[in-house]
Amino acid sequence: MDAGIDRRAVLRGLAAAVAALPVLGTGAGTAAAAAAATPAYGSWPVSTLEAFADTLVPGERRGPSDRAVAGAAAGPGAVQAGAVALLTAPELPLAPLLPGIATLLDARATGYAVTHLILLPLDRPPFVGLAFDHRTAVTAGLFQPDDPDRPVWQLLSFLVGLAFDTAAHLHTAQALADGHPGLTWIGFPAPGPDGLWRFPDHSYGRALAAPHPATTPSGSPA
């Protein structure tokens, strides 16, 4: 189903966003600052994007009136971890494209509802109106090899995952200090007293090989 958006522009924007990821977090101070920078697109596009993020990394509802988050899992999910704040970060070129992406996703949800004889509520976006198992079915279909918009969803899901796993829109040390839901949930280690990560212990509990004798003091290969 064609939602009337420029898919090439969306792909270019998403690819540019991925390329710009290394600059994220360098100037963002807190989650509150990132949230304050989130443009107000209106409740429907934001709700659709939140529902998509929650389908990929589900979490508990933020309150009894929360419709975007289905509450399919205990603990925080991508929404609580700031997925929309990352997607709307001023360092990324996605802001003008997100309403179109949400429209495309809602169009897919509408098509799914029609073919499965599901009556959608009229007071929320189509994707948000689906139950979690149906949201999952729609999302799974987006990643099929023959889906024409598959690259769009692949790049978007990559960004959503980064919001939870890395707090890519925030400075890592500050995100940990502020109790970022994703980093806290996965047990991301805190930095040392000087704010640096050194990881003195081997990840496998032992050294897997002896360093080459010509390795430089910095650890670079000879």
PDB file of N, CA and C in Angstrom, residues 5-6 30 40 75 82 85 93 98 103 111 115 117 135 145 155 169 172 180 182 184 186 192 196 198-199 201:
ATOM      1  N   ILE A   5       4.607   8.764   0.230  1.00  0.00           N
ATOM      2  CA  ILE A   5       5.831   9.402   0.703  1.00  0.00           C
ATOM      3  C   ILE A   5       6.968   9.067  -0.249  1.00  0.00           C
ATOM      4  N   ASP A   6       7.993   9.885  -0.200  1.00  0.00           N
ATOM      5  CA  ASP A   6       9.169   9.681  -1.044  1.00  0.00           C
ATOM      6  C   ASP A   6      10.090   8.687  -0.345  1.00  0.00           C
ATOM      7  N   THR A  30      21.533  15.540  29.326  1.00  0.00           N
ATOM      8  CA  THR A  30      20.659  14.683  30.101  1.00  0.00           C
ATOM      9  C   THR A  30      19.511  14.208  29.248  1.00  0.00           C
ATOM     10  N   ALA A  40       7.400  18.506  18.270  1.00  0.00           N
ATOM     11  CA  ALA A  40       6.028  18.062  18.509  1.00  0.00           C
ATOM     12  C   ALA A  40       5.344  17.821  17.172  1.00  0.00           C
ATOM     13  N   GLY A  75       9.625  -4.435  32.951  1.00  0.00           N
ATOM     14  CA  GLY A  75      10.825  -3.618  32.842  1.00  0.00           C
ATOM     15  C   GLY A  75      10.731  -2.611  31.714  1.00  0.00           C
ATOM     16  N   GLY A  82      14.104   6.097  25.407  1.00  0.00           N
ATOM     17  CA  GLY A  82      14.278   7.309  24.609  1.00  0.00           C
ATOM     18  C   GLY A  82      14.383   7.096  23.116  1.00  0.00           C
ATOM     19  N   ALA A  85      13.331  10.178  21.284  1.00  0.00           N
ATOM     20  CA  ALA A  85      14.319  11.244  21.493  1.00  0.00           C
ATOM     21  C   ALA A  85      15.525  11.048  20.589  1.00  0.00           C
ATOM     22  N   PRO A  93      19.231  13.914  10.589  1.00  0.00           N
ATOM     23  CA  PRO A  93      18.365  14.576   9.603  1.00  0.00           C
ATOM     24  C   PRO A  93      17.000  13.919   9.453  1.00  0.00           C
ATOM     25  N   LEU A  98       9.987  11.638   9.757  1.00  0.00           N
ATOM     26  CA  LEU A  98       9.314  10.742  10.690  1.00  0.00           C
ATOM     27  C   LEU A  98       7.797  10.701  10.526  1.00  0.00           C
ATOM     28  N   THR A 103       3.222   7.396   8.803  1.00  0.00           N
ATOM     29  CA  THR A 103       2.093   7.209   7.896  1.00  0.00           C
ATOM     30  C   THR A 103       2.225   5.903   7.120  1.00  0.00           C
ATOM     31  N   GLY A 111      -3.827  -2.107   6.160  1.00  0.00           N
ATOM     32  CA  GLY A 111      -3.938  -3.220   5.228  1.00  0.00           C
ATOM     33  C   GLY A 111      -4.024  -4.555   5.946  1.00  0.00           C
ATOM     34  N   THR A 115      -7.308  -7.264   5.887  1.00  0.00           N
ATOM     35  CA  THR A 115      -7.182  -8.662   5.463  1.00  0.00           C
ATOM     36  C   THR A 115      -7.470  -9.641   6.592  1.00  0.00           C
ATOM     37  N   LEU A 117      -9.759  -8.898   9.031  1.00  0.00           N
ATOM     38  CA  LEU A 117     -11.101  -8.557   9.542  1.00  0.00           C
ATOM     39  C   LEU A 117     -11.037  -8.035  10.976  1.00  0.00           C
ATOM     40  N   ARG A 135       0.589  -6.410  16.122  1.00  0.00           N
ATOM     41  CA  ARG A 135       1.702  -5.491  15.839  1.00  0.00           C
ATOM     42  C   ARG A 135       2.950  -6.302  15.481  1.00  0.00           C
ATOM     43  N   PRO A 145      12.174 -10.615   2.858  1.00  0.00           N
ATOM     44  CA  PRO A 145      13.092 -10.254   1.762  1.00  0.00           C
ATOM     45  C   PRO A 145      12.410  -9.578   0.581  1.00  0.00           C
ATOM     46  N   LEU A 155      16.857   0.018   8.891  1.00  0.00           N
ATOM     47  CA  LEU A 155      17.610   1.141   9.441  1.00  0.00           C
ATOM     48  C   LEU A 155      16.900   1.746  10.643  1.00  0.00           C
ATOM     49  N   HIS A 169      21.798   8.763  21.985  1.00  0.00           N
ATOM     50  CA  HIS A 169      21.486  10.185  21.929  1.00  0.00           C
ATOM     51  C   HIS A 169      21.993  10.949  23.144  1.00  0.00           C
ATOM     52  N   THR A 172      27.327   8.816  27.374  1.00  0.00           N
ATOM     53  CA  THR A 172      27.173   7.548  28.083  1.00  0.00           C
ATOM     54  C   THR A 172      27.328   7.701  29.590  1.00  0.00           C
ATOM     55  N   HIS A 180      19.733   5.760  32.975  1.00  0.00           N
ATOM     56  CA  HIS A 180      19.103   5.427  31.693  1.00  0.00           C
ATOM     57  C   HIS A 180      18.500   4.031  31.764  1.00  0.00           C
ATOM     58  N   GLY A 182      17.637   1.629  29.634  1.00  0.00           N
ATOM     59  CA  GLY A 182      18.231   0.541  28.877  1.00  0.00           C
ATOM     60  C   GLY A 182      19.589   0.124  29.407  1.00  0.00           C
ATOM     61  N   THR A 184      20.841   0.643  32.321  1.00  0.00           N
ATOM     62  CA  THR A 184      20.694   0.076  33.659  1.00  0.00           C
ATOM     63  C   THR A 184      20.176  -1.351  33.592  1.00  0.00           C
ATOM     64  N   ILE A 186      20.482  -3.606  31.194  1.00  0.00           N
ATOM     65  CA  ILE A 186      21.442  -4.595  30.684  1.00  0.00           C
ATOM     66  C   ILE A 186      22.706  -4.656  31.528  1.00  0.00           C
ATOM     67  N   GLY A 192      35.280   4.457  35.321  1.00  0.00           N
ATOM     68  CA  GLY A 192      36.123   4.641  36.491  1.00  0.00           C
ATOM     69  C   GLY A 192      35.968   6.030  37.067  1.00  0.00           C
ATOM     70  N   LEU A 196      36.520   7.265  32.533  1.00  0.00           N
ATOM     71  CA  LEU A 196      36.949   6.426  31.413  1.00  0.00           C
ATOM     72  C   LEU A 196      36.650   4.959  31.700  1.00  0.00           C
ATOM     73  N   ARG A 198      38.007   1.159  31.135  1.00  0.00           N
ATOM     74  CA  ARG A 198      39.250   0.456  30.805  1.00  0.00           C
ATOM     75  C   ARG A 198      39.080  -1.064  30.747  1.00  0.00           C
ATOM     76  N   PHE A 199      38.063  -1.623  31.371  1.00  0.00           N
ATOM     77  CA  PHE A 199      37.782  -3.054  31.328  1.00  0.00           C
ATOM     78  C   PHE A 199      39.037  -3.879  31.638  1.00  0.00           C
ATOM     79  N   ASP A 201      39.363  -6.583  33.291  1.00  0.00           N
ATOM     80  CA  ASP A 201      39.153  -8.033  33.303  1.00  0.00           C
ATOM     81  C   ASP A 201      38.851  -8.538  31.906  1.00  0.00           C
TER      82      ASP A 201
END
